mmCIF file of C-alpha atoms in Angstrom:
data_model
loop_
_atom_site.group_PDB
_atom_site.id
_atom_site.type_symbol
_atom_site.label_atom_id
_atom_site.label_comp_id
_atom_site.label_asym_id
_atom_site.label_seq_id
_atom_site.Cartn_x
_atom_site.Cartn_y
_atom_site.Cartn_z
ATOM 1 C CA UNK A 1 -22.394 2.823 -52.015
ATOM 2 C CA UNK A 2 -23.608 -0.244 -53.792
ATOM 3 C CA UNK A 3 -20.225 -2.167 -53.319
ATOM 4 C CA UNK A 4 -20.112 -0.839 -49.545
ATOM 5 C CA UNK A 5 -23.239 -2.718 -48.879
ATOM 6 C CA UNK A 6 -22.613 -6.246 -50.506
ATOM 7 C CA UNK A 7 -19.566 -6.069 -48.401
ATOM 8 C CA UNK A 8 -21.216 -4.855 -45.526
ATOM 9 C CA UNK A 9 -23.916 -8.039 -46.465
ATOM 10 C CA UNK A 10 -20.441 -10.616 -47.233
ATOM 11 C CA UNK A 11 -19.371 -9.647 -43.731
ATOM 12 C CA UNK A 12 -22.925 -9.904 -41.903
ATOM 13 C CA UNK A 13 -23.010 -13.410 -43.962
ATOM 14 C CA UNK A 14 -19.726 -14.848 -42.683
ATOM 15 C CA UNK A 15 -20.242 -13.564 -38.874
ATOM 16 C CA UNK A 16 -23.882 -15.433 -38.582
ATOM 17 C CA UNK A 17 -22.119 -18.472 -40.349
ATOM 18 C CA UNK A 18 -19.484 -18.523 -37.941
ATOM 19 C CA UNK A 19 -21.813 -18.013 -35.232
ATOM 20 C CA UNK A 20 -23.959 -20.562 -35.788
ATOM 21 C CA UNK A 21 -21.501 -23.048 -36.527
ATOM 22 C CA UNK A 22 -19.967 -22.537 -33.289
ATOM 23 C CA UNK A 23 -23.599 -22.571 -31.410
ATOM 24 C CA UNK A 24 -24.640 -25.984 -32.975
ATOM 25 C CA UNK A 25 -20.993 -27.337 -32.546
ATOM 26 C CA UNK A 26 -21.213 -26.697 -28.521
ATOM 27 C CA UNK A 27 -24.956 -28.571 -28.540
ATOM 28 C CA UNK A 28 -23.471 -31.065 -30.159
ATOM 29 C CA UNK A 29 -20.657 -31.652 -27.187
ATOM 30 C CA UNK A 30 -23.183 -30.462 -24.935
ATOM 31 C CA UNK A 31 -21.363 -27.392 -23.940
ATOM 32 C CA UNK A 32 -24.078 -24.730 -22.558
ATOM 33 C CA UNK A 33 -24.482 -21.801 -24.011
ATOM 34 C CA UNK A 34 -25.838 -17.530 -23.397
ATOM 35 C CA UNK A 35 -25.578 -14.972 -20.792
ATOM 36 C CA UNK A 36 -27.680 -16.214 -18.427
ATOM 37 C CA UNK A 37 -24.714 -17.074 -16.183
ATOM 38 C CA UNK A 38 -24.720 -13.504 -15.588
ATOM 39 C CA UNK A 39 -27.593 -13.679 -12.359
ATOM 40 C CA UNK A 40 -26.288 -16.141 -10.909
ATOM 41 C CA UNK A 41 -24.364 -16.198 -7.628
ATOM 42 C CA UNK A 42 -20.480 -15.522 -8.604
ATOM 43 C CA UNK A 43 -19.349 -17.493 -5.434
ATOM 44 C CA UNK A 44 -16.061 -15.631 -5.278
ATOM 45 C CA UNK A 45 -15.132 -12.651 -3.511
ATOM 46 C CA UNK A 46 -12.760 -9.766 -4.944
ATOM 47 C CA UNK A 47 -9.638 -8.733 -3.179
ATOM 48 C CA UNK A 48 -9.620 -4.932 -3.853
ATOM 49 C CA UNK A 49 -12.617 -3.350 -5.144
ATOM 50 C CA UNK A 50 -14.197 -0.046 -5.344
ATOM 51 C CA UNK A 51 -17.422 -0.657 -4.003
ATOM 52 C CA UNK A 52 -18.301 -3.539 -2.007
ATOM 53 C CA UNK A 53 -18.803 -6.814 -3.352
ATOM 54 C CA UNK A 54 -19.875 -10.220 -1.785
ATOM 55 C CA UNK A 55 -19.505 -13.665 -3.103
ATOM 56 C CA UNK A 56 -23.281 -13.958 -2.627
ATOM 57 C CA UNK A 57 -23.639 -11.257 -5.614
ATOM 58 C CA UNK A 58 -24.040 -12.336 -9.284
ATOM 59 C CA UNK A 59 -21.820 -12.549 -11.944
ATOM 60 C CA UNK A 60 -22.735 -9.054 -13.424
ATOM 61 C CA UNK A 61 -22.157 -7.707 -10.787
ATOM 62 C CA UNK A 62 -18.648 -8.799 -10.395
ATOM 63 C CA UNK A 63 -18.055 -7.753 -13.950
ATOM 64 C CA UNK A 64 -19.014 -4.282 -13.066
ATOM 65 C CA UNK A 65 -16.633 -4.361 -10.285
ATOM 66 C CA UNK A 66 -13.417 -5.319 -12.580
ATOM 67 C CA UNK A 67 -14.181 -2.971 -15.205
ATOM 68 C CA UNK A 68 -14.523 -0.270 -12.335
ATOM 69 C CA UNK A 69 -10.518 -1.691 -10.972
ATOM 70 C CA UNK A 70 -9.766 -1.364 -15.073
ATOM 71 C CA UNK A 71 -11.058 2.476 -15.413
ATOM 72 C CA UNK A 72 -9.542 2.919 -11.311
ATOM 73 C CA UNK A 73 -6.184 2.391 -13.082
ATOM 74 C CA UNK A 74 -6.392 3.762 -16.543
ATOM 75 C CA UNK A 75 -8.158 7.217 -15.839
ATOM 76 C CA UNK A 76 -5.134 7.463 -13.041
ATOM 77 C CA UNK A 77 -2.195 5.851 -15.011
ATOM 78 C CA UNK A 78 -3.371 8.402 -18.025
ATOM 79 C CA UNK A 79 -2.963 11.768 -16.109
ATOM 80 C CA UNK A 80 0.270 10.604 -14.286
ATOM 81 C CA UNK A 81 1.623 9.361 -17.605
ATOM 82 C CA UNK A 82 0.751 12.531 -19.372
ATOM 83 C CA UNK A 83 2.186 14.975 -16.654
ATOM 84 C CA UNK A 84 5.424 12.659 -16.425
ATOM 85 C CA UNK A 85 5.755 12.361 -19.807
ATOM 86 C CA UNK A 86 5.480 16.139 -20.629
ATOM 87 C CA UNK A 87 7.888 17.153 -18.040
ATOM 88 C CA UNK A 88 10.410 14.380 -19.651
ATOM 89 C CA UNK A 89 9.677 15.150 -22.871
ATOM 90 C CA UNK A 90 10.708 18.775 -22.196
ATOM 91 C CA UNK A 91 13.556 17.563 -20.636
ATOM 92 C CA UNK A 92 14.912 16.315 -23.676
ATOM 93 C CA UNK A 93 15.253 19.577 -25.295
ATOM 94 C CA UNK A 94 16.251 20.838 -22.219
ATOM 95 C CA UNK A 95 19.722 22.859 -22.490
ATOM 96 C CA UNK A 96 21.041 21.645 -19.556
ATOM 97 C CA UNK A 97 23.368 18.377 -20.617
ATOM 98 C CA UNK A 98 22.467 16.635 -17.509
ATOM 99 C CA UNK A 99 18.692 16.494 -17.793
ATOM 100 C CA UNK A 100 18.634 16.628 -21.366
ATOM 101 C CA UNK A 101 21.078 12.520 -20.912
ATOM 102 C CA UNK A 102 18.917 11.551 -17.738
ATOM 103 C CA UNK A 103 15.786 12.305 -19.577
ATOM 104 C CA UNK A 104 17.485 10.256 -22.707
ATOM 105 C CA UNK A 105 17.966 7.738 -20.701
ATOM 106 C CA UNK A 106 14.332 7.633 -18.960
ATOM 107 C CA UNK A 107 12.879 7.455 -22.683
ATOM 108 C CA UNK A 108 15.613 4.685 -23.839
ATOM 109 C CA UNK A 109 15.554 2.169 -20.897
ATOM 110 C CA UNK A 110 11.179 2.080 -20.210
ATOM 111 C CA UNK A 111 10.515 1.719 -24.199
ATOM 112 C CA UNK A 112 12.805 -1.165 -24.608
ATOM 113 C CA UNK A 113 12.559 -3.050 -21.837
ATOM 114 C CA UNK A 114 8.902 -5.068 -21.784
ATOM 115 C CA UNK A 115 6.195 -4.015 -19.663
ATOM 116 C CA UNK A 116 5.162 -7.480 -18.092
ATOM 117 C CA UNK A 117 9.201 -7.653 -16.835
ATOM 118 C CA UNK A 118 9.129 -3.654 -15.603
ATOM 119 C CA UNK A 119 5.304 -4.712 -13.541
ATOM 120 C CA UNK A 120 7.423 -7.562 -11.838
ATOM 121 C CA UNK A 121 10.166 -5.721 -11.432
ATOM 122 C CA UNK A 122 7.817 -2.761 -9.280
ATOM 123 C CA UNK A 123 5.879 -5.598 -7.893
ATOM 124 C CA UNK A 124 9.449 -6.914 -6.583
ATOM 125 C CA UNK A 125 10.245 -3.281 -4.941
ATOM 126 C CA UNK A 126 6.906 -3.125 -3.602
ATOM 127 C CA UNK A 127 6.887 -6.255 -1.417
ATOM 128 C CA UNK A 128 10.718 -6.921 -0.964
ATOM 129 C CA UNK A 129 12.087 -3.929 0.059
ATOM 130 C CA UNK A 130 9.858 -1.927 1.793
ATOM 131 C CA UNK A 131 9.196 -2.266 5.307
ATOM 132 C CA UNK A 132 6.633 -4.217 7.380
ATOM 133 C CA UNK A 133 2.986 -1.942 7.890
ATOM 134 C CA UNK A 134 4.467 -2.221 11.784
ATOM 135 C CA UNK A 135 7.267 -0.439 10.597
ATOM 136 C CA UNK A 136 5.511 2.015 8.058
ATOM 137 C CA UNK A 137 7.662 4.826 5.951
ATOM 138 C CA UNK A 138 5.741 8.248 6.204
ATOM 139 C CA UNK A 139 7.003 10.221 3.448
ATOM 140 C CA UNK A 140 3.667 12.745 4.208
ATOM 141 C CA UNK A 141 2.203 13.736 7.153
ATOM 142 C CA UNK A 142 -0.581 11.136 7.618
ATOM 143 C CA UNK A 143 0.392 8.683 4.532
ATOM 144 C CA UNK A 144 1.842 5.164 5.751
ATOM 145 C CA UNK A 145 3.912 3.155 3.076
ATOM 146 C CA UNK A 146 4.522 -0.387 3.771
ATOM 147 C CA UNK A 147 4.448 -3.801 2.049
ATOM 148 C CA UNK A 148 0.653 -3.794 3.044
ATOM 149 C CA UNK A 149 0.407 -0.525 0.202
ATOM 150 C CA UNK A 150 -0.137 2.805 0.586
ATOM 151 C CA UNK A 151 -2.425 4.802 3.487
ATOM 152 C CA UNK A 152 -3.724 7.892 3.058
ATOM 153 C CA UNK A 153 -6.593 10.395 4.428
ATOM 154 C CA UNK A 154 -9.702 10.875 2.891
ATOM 155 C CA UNK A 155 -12.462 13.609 2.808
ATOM 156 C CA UNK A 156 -15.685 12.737 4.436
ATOM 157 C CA UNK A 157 -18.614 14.527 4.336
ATOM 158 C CA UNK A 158 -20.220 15.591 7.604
ATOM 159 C CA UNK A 159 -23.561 16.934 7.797
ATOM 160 C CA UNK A 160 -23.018 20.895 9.378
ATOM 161 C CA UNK A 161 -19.362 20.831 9.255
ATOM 162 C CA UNK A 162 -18.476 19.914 5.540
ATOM 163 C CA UNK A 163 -15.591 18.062 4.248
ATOM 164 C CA UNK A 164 -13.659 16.565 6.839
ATOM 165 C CA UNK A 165 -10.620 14.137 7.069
ATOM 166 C CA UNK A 166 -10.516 10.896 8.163
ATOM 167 C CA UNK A 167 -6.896 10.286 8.744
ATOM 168 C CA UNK A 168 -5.293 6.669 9.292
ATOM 169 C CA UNK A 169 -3.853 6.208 12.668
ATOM 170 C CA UNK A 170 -1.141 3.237 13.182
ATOM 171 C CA UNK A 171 -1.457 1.199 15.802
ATOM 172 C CA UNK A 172 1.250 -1.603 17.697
ATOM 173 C CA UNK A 173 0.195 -4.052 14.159
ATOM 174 C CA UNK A 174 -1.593 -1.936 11.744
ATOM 175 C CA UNK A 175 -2.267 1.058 9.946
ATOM 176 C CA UNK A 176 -6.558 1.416 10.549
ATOM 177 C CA UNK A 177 -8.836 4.201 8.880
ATOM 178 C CA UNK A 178 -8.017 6.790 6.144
ATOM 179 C CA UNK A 179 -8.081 5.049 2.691
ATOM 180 C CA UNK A 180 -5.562 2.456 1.069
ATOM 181 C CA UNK A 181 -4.778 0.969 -2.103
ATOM 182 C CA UNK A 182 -3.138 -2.426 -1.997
ATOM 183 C CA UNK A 183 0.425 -3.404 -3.698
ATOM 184 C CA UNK A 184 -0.918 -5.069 -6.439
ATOM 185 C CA UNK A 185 -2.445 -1.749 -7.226
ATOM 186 C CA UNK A 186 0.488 0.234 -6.873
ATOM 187 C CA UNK A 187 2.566 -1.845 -9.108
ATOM 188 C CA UNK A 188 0.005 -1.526 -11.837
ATOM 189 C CA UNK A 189 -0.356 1.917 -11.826
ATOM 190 C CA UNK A 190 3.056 3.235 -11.576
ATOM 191 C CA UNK A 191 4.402 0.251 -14.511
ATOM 192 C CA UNK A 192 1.736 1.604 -16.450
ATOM 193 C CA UNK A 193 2.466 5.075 -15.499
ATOM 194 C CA UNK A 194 6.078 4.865 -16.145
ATOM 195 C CA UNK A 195 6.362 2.731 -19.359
ATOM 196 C CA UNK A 196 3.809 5.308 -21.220
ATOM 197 C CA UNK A 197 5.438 8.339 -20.065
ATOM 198 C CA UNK A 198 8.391 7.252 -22.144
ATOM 199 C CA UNK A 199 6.519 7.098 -25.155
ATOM 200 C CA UNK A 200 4.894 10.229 -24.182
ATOM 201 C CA UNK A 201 7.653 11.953 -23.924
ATOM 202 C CA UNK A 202 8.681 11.452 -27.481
ATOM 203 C CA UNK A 203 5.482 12.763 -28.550
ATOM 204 C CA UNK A 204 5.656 15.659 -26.637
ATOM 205 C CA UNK A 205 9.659 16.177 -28.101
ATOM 206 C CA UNK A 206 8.417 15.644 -31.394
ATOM 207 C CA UNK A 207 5.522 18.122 -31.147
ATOM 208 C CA UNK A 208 7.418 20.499 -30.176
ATOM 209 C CA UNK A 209 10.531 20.392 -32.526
ATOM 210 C CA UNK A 210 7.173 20.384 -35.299
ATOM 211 C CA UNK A 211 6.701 24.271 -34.090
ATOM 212 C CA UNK A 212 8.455 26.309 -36.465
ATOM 213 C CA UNK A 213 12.177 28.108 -35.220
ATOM 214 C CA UNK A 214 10.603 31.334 -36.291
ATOM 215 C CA UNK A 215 8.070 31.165 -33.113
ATOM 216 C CA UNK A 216 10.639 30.492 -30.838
ATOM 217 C CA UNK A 217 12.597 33.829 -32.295
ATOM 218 C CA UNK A 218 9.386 35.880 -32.475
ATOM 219 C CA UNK A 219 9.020 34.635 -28.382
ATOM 220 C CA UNK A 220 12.376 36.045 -27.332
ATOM 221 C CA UNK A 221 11.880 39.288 -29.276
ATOM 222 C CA UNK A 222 8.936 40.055 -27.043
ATOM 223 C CA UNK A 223 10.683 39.792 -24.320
ATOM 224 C CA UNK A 224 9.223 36.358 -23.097
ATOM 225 C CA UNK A 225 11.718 33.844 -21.288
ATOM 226 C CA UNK A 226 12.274 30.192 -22.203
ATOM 227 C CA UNK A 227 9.694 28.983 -19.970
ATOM 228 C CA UNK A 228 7.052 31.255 -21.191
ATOM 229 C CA UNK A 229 8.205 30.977 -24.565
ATOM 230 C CA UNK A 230 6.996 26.991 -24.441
ATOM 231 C CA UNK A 231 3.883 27.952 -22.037
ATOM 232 C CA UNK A 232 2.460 30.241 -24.032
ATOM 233 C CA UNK A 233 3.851 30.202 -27.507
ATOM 234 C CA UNK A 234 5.458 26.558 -28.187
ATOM 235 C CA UNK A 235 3.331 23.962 -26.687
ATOM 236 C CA UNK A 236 -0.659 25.608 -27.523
ATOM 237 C CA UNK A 237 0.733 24.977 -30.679
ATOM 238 C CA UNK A 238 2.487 21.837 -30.901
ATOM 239 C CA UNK A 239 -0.899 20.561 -29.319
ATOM 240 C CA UNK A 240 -1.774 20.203 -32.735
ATOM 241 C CA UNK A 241 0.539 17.560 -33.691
ATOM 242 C CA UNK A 242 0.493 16.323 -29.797
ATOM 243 C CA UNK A 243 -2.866 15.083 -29.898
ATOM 244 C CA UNK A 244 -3.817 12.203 -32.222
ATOM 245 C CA UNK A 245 -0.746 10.227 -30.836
ATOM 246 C CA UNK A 246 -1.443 10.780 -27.574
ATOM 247 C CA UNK A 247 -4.584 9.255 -28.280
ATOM 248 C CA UNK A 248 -3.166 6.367 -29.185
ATOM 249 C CA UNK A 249 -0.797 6.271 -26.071
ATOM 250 C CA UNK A 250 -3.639 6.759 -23.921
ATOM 251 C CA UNK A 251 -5.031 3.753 -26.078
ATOM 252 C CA UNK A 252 -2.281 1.500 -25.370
ATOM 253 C CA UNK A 253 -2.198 2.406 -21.518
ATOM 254 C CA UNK A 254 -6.050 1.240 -21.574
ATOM 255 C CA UNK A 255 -5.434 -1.827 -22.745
ATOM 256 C CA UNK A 256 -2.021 -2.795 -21.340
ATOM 257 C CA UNK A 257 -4.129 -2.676 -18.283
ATOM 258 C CA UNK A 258 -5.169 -5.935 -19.067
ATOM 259 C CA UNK A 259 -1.141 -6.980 -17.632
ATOM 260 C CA UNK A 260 -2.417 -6.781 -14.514
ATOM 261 C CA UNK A 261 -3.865 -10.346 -13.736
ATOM 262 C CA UNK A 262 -0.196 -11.060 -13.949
ATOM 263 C CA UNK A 263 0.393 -9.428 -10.601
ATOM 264 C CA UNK A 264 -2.959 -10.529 -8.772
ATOM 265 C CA UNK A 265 -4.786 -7.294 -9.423
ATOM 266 C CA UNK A 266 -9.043 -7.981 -9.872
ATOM 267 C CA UNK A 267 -9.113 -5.998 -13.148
ATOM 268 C CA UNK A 268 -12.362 -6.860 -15.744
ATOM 269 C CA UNK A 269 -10.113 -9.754 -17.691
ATOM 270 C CA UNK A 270 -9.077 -11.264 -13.761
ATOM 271 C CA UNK A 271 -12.945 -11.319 -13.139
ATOM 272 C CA UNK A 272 -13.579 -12.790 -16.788
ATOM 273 C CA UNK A 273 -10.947 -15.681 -16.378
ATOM 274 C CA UNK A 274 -11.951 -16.632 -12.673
ATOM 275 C CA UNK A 275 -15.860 -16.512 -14.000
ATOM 276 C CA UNK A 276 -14.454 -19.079 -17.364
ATOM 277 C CA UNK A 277 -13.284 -21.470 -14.965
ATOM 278 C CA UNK A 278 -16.241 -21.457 -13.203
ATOM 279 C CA UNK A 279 -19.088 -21.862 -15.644
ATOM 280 C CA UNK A 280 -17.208 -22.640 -18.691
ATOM 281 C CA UNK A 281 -18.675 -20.298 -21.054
ATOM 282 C CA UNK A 282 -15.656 -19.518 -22.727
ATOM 283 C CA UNK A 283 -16.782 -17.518 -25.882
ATOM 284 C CA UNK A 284 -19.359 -15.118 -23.404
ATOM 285 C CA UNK A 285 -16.180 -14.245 -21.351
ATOM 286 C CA UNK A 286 -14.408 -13.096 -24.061
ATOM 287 C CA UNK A 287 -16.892 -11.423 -25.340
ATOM 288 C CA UNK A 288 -17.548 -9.298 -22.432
ATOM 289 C CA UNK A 289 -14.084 -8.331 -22.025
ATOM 290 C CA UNK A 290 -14.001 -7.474 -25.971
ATOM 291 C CA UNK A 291 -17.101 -5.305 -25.693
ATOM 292 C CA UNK A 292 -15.449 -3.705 -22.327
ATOM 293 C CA UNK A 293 -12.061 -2.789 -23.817
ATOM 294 C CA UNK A 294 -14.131 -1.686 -26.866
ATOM 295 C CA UNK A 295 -16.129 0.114 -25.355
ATOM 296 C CA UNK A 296 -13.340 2.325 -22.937
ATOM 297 C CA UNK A 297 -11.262 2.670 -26.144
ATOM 298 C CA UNK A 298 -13.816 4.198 -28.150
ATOM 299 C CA UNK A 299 -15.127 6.600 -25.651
ATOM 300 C CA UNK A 300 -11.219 7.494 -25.339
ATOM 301 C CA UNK A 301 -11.082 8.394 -29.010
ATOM 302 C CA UNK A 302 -14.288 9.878 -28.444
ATOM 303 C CA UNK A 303 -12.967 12.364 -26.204
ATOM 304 C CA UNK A 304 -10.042 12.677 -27.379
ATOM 305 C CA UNK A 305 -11.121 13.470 -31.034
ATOM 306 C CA UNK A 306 -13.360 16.292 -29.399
ATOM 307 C CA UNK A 307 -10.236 17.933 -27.512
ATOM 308 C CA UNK A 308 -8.907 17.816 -31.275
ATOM 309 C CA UNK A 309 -11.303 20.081 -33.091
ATOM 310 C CA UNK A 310 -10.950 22.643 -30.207
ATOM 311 C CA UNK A 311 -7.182 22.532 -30.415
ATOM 312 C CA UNK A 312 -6.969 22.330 -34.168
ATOM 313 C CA UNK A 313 -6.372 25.463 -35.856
ATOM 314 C CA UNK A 314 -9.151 27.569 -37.288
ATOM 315 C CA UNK A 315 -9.306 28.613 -40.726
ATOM 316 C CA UNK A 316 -11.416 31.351 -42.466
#
């Protein structure tokens, strides 16, 4: 305990040295300083957003609405990745030669080729090759896919009638009402979507290879087909070794997320760099996108860790 405090103490030391260092070097060039930036007018507006945001609104406020675009990708990119990823990852131990290569090759080609070329490569599909919004593919019933992104209904609530949906309607130029997420969107969820899902696909092979044969065998002498074998018997159990890398997948999606100001999409670090070249407080920037990323990834291992202790197995 004794030594765990000094170097608790050494490592308070050296932070407030650092800090103040820095502080009294930026009076010195008269570089301003603090968070007070943070009321102020941001002056820019925000391309895609959850909830509306003027260029009249502060800083803060803005910062709020990138983190929002950040958790609008990862909490979507995680539960795509994870349901693509299992159904790969089964794939591989699939018996069926076919699957079992095209799933191989899935896993092979999206871990080794980087993930800032595969988001320009998506981004490239996205706006080259599909057609006009005039000209809108509608692979559902009221969804309209163009270069313009995706349209889609939405529920609205309607006092005495419930949920209701407002459907887009396309007109001679446009798409209007319903929802709609833009291209720049798109391209960051599915290359983040994509790109995990191989990863998480060798987790999920790995997990379940962990399960000992002897399950499998005790499975088919009940009776129990393949599929139910892994439903029921396999996978609770390989949960158990599925979990903490998983974590660490859903970790890395998190933060890859960060990619996106590569394709124009307002994500927290977007916000952070347009509000650095505005006021110039360089070190307060970074820090807020620190404490945001921080922040997500420890609520994720939070979570995570709790799912683990429920899954884990119980001993007398």
């Amino acid at each position: 305990m004794v030594y765990q405090v000094l170097a608790l103490l050494l490592l308070a030391a050296a932070a407030g040295y650092l800090l103040h260092n820095t502080l009294e070097n930026m009076r010195g060039r008269g570089i301003k300083s603090g968070f007070d930036f943070l009321l102020q007018p941001a002056g820019f507006s925000i391309g895609e957003s959850v909830v509306p945001f003027d260029s009249s609104e502060s800083y803060l406020k803005a910062y709020a609405v990138g983190l929002s675009n950040t958790l609008r990708v990862a909490v979507v990119g995680i539960v795509a990745a994870t349901v693509l990823g299992t159904l790969v990852g089964i794939g591989r131990l699939s018996r069926n030669t076919l699957v079992r290569a095209l799933c191989g090759a899935y896993v092979e080609s999206t871990r080794n080729v980087p993930l800032l070329l595969q988001l320009f490569m998506w981004y490239f599909a996205l706006t080259e090759f599909l057609p006009p919004i005039e000209e809108a593919l509608r692979p559902l019933p009221g969804f309209f896919f163009s270069k313009n992104g995706l349209q889609f209904p939405v529920p609205w609530w309607v006092p005495g009638e419930g949920f209701v949906f407002e459907v887009p309607e396309k007109t001679d130029i446009s798409v209007v009402g319903g929802g709609a997420v833009t291209p720049e969107y798109l391209t960051v969820l599915v290359g983040l979507s994509v790109y995990t899902a191989g990863y998480i696909a060798e987790v999920v092979r790995a997990g379940i290879q962990a399960v000992p044969f002897g399950q499998h065998e005790a499975a088919a002498s009940l009776g129990l087909t393949r599929w139910q074998a892994l439903r029921l018997v396999q996978l609770p159990q390989a949960l158990r070794v599925i979990i903490p890398p998983l974590t660490s997948q859903y970790l890395n999606l998190t933060k890859n997320s960060s990619l996106a100001v590569a394709v124009g999409y307002p994500d927290v670090l977007s916000i952070a760099a347009t509000s650095l070249n505005q006021t110039g407080r360089a070190i307060e920037c970074i820090a807020i996108v620190m404490a945001c990323y921080l922040t997500l990834s420890l609520l994720t291992s939070a979570l995570m860790g709790i799912y683990n202790r429920r899954a884990r197995l119980k001993e007398r």
